[in-house]
Short mmCIF file of C-alpha atoms in Angstrom, two decimals:
data_model
loop_
_atom_site.label_atom_id
_atom_site.label_comp_id
_atom_site.label_asym_id
_atom_site.label_seq_id
_atom_site.Cartn_x
_atom_site.Cartn_y
_atom_site.Cartn_z
CA UNK W 30 0.00 0.00 0.00
CA UNK W 31 1.25 3.53 -0.80
CA UNK W 32 2.42 5.78 2.03
CA UNK W 33 -0.39 8.33 1.51
CA UNK W 34 -3.05 5.60 1.66
CA UNK W 35 -1.64 4.11 4.89
CA UNK W 36 -1.48 7.54 6.52
CA UNK W 37 -4.95 8.53 5.27
CA UNK W 38 -6.55 5.28 6.51
CA UNK W 39 -4.83 5.52 9.90
CA UNK W 40 -5.70 9.19 10.43
CA UNK W 41 -9.33 8.75 9.26
CA UNK W 42 -9.67 5.60 11.41
CA UNK W 43 -8.90 7.71 14.48
CA UNK W 44 -11.51 10.30 13.46
CA UNK W 45 -9.26 13.03 12.03
CA UNK W 46 -8.78 14.60 8.59
CA UNK W 47 -5.44 14.31 6.80
CA UNK W 48 -4.37 17.76 5.58
CA UNK W 49 -0.89 17.02 4.22
CA UNK W 50 1.76 14.28 3.97
CA UNK W 51 5.28 15.51 3.30
CA UNK W 52 8.64 13.76 3.10
CA UNK W 53 11.62 16.00 3.81
CA UNK W 54 15.39 15.64 3.60
CA UNK W 55 16.99 13.48 6.28
CA UNK W 56 14.10 10.99 6.41
CA UNK W 57 11.60 13.32 8.12
CA UNK W 58 7.98 12.35 7.54
CA UNK W 59 5.69 15.26 8.36
CA UNK W 60 1.96 14.63 8.76
CA UNK W 61 -0.57 17.44 9.24
CA UNK W 62 -3.96 16.58 10.72
CA UNK W 63 -7.13 18.47 11.56
CA UNK W 64 -10.47 17.78 13.16
CA UNK W 65 -13.25 17.00 10.66
CA UNK W 66 -15.30 20.08 9.83
CA UNK W 67 -19.02 20.38 9.31
CA UNK W 68 -20.93 23.60 8.62
CA UNK W 69 -21.93 25.34 11.86
CA UNK W 70 -25.56 24.96 12.86
CA UNK W 71 -27.72 27.10 15.12
CA UNK W 72 -26.39 26.84 18.68
CA UNK W 73 -23.35 24.73 17.71
CA UNK W 74 -20.21 25.08 19.81
CA UNK W 75 -17.21 27.13 18.70
CA UNK W 76 -14.75 25.46 16.36
CA UNK W 77 -12.46 22.94 18.08
CA UNK W 78 -8.73 22.71 17.45
CA UNK W 79 -6.15 19.93 17.41
CA UNK W 80 -4.39 19.40 20.76
CA UNK W 81 -1.01 17.89 21.67
CA UNK W 82 -2.92 14.79 22.87
CA UNK W 83 -4.50 14.41 19.40
CA UNK W 84 -1.06 14.57 17.78
CA UNK W 85 0.36 12.01 20.23
CA UNK W 86 -2.53 9.62 19.62
CA UNK W 87 -2.03 9.77 15.83
CA UNK W 88 1.77 9.48 16.21
CA UNK W 89 1.47 6.25 18.25
CA UNK W 90 -0.93 4.69 15.73
CA UNK W 91 1.14 5.78 12.71
CA UNK W 92 4.39 4.39 14.15
CA UNK W 93 2.66 1.01 14.39
CA UNK W 94 0.97 1.21 10.94
CA UNK W 95 4.16 2.32 9.14
CA UNK W 96 6.16 -0.46 10.80
CA UNK W 97 3.63 -3.11 9.75
CA UNK W 98 3.85 -1.94 6.12
CA UNK W 99 7.65 -1.57 6.22
CA UNK W 100 7.64 2.15 5.34
CA UNK W 101 11.12 3.62 5.72
CA UNK W 102 11.51 6.93 7.59
CA UNK W 103 13.88 8.34 10.22
CA UNK W 104 11.63 10.73 12.14
CA UNK W 105 7.87 11.25 12.31
CA UNK W 106 6.29 14.61 13.07
CA UNK W 107 2.52 14.98 13.48
CA UNK W 108 1.15 18.51 13.79
CA UNK W 109 -1.94 20.66 13.36
CA UNK W 110 -2.24 23.00 10.37
CA UNK W 111 -0.39 26.28 10.84
CA UNK W 112 -1.69 29.74 10.00
CA UNK W 113 -0.92 29.06 6.32
CA UNK W 114 -3.08 25.90 6.14
CA UNK W 115 -3.41 24.48 2.61
CA UNK W 116 -6.90 24.40 1.07
CA UNK W 117 -7.42 21.38 -1.16
CA UNK W 118 -11.02 20.22 -1.09
CA UNK W 119 -14.38 21.88 -1.66
CA UNK W 120 -15.05 21.50 2.07
CA UNK W 121 -11.88 23.49 2.91
CA UNK W 122 -13.12 26.40 0.79
CA UNK W 123 -16.60 26.25 2.38
CA UNK W 124 -15.02 26.28 5.84
CA UNK W 125 -12.89 29.37 5.23
CA UNK W 126 -15.32 31.63 3.32
CA UNK W 127 -14.69 35.22 4.43
CA UNK W 128 -11.04 34.56 5.32
CA UNK W 129 -8.06 35.99 3.48
CA UNK W 130 -6.35 33.38 1.29
CA UNK W 131 -3.40 33.14 -1.11
CA UNK W 132 -4.02 31.42 -4.44
CA UNK W 133 -1.55 30.45 -7.16
CA UNK W 134 -3.03 29.66 -10.57
CA UNK W 135 -1.65 26.86 -12.77
CA UNK W 136 -1.60 29.27 -15.75
CA UNK W 137 -1.24 33.08 -15.86
CA UNK W 138 -4.50 35.03 -15.78
CA UNK W 139 -3.95 36.23 -19.38
CA UNK W 140 -6.57 38.21 -21.31
CA UNK W 141 -9.22 37.62 -18.63
CA UNK W 142 -7.48 40.28 -16.55
CA UNK W 143 -8.43 43.12 -18.87
CA UNK W 144 -6.09 46.04 -18.20
CA UNK W 145 -6.45 45.94 -14.42
CA UNK W 146 -4.06 43.09 -13.67
CA UNK W 147 -0.78 42.06 -15.30
CA UNK W 148 -1.63 39.25 -17.78
CA UNK W 149 1.31 37.13 -16.53
CA UNK W 150 0.19 37.27 -12.89
CA UNK W 151 -0.47 33.93 -11.18
CA UNK W 152 -0.48 34.81 -7.45
CA UNK W 153 -3.29 36.61 -5.68
CA UNK W 154 -4.26 37.36 -2.08
CA UNK W 155 -7.83 38.26 -1.26
CA UNK W 156 -10.97 37.46 0.68
CA UNK W 157 -12.55 34.14 -0.27
CA UNK W 158 -16.19 34.38 -1.37
CA UNK W 159 -18.70 31.86 -2.61
CA UNK W 160 -20.60 32.91 -5.73
CA UNK W 161 -23.98 31.54 -6.75
CA UNK W 162 -24.80 31.06 -10.44
CA UNK W 163 -28.28 31.75 -11.82
CA UNK W 164 -28.63 28.05 -12.61
CA UNK W 165 -28.16 27.11 -8.94
CA UNK W 166 -24.50 26.09 -9.29
CA UNK W 167 -21.85 27.77 -7.17
CA UNK W 168 -18.26 28.77 -7.65
CA UNK W 169 -15.48 30.64 -5.86
CA UNK W 170 -13.81 34.02 -6.10
CA UNK W 171 -11.37 36.13 -4.19
CA UNK W 172 -11.82 39.87 -3.83
CA UNK W 173 -8.97 42.29 -3.20
CA UNK W 174 -7.71 45.82 -3.70
CA UNK W 175 -4.15 46.58 -4.80
CA UNK W 176 -4.13 49.70 -2.61
CA UNK W 177 -0.91 50.00 -0.58
CA UNK W 178 -1.35 49.08 3.07
CA UNK W 179 -1.72 52.03 5.45
CA UNK W 180 1.02 52.05 8.07
CA UNK W 181 0.05 52.63 11.73
CA UNK W 182 -0.22 56.35 12.42
CA UNK W 183 -0.10 57.28 8.71
CA UNK W 184 -2.57 59.99 7.65
CA UNK W 185 -4.52 59.13 4.51
CA UNK W 186 -5.46 62.05 2.27
CA UNK W 187 -9.20 62.46 1.92
CA UNK W 188 -8.58 63.33 -1.75
CA UNK W 189 -6.85 60.03 -2.50
CA UNK W 190 -9.00 57.90 -4.79
CA UNK W 191 -9.25 54.37 -3.33
CA UNK W 192 -7.88 51.59 -5.51
CA UNK W 193 -10.75 49.67 -7.14
CA UNK W 194 -11.87 46.38 -5.62
CA UNK W 195 -11.11 43.49 -7.95
CA UNK W 196 -12.47 39.96 -8.10
CA UNK W 197 -11.06 36.76 -9.55
CA UNK W 198 -13.41 33.83 -10.08
CA UNK W 199 -11.79 30.40 -10.20
CA UNK W 200 -12.49 26.69 -10.32
CA UNK W 201 -10.55 24.44 -7.94
CA UNK W 202 -8.87 22.60 -10.85
CA UNK W 203 -7.36 25.93 -12.06
CA UNK W 204 -5.36 26.28 -8.85
CA UNK W 205 -1.80 25.09 -8.35
CA UNK W 206 -2.06 25.95 -4.66
CA UNK W 207 -4.38 27.68 -2.19
CA UNK W 208 -3.58 28.47 1.44
CA UNK W 209 -4.91 30.59 4.25
CA UNK W 210 -2.97 33.85 4.21
CA UNK W 211 -0.61 33.76 7.24
CA UNK W 212 -1.98 36.82 9.01
CA UNK W 213 -0.97 36.95 12.64
CA UNK W 214 -3.50 38.69 14.83
CA UNK W 215 -3.58 38.20 18.56
CA UNK W 216 -7.34 38.68 18.48
CA UNK W 217 -8.20 36.29 15.65
CA UNK W 218 -7.29 33.21 13.70
CA UNK W 219 -3.51 33.63 13.89
CA UNK W 220 -3.36 32.92 17.62
CA UNK W 221 -4.93 29.46 17.24
CA UNK W 222 -3.41 26.09 16.37
CA UNK W 223 0.21 25.24 15.65
CA UNK W 224 0.39 22.37 18.12
CA UNK W 225 2.81 19.62 17.32
CA UNK W 226 4.20 16.40 18.71
CA UNK W 227 7.44 14.77 17.67
CA UNK W 228 8.43 11.13 17.77
CA UNK W 229 11.96 9.95 17.02
#
């Protein structure tokens, strides 16, 4: 059985979602897990996050599963997604609607950009939105402004014309990569998660 399948089965069997499997130099096997997500319902509790105990539980089970299948690795690291969590599945995009994300397209935006965006541009950062089609289908877009960020204490001229808001619609298969934008805020998302457990 392939490494990804073993890891996915083990992680899912313990009730977690597999976010990423990564092999690094020096025999490091890095596994990122998360708690399964379902859309919030009226009166549902706040979102839960992966704990050190969750990582330890998965580590113990993986050590056993990888040994049984004879998978070669030097060190195993199981952690929760960081502030730049990858978005891969439809469910990931549903979960993080309204958050700022970074997307990299497989191909440059080209003529679709009009004159507003460089035609060779592939990377964008903006707020993730769900868009509904008239036929009942839905898609995704990010919305952003290329206005320079205002530094703390900087006075903004009332005469300055704000940069226009722009939107980029995309299908998931057009993306090379999508991640949460790593924005550190001690009041919001950035202060959560990042727990990890190591096993040698």
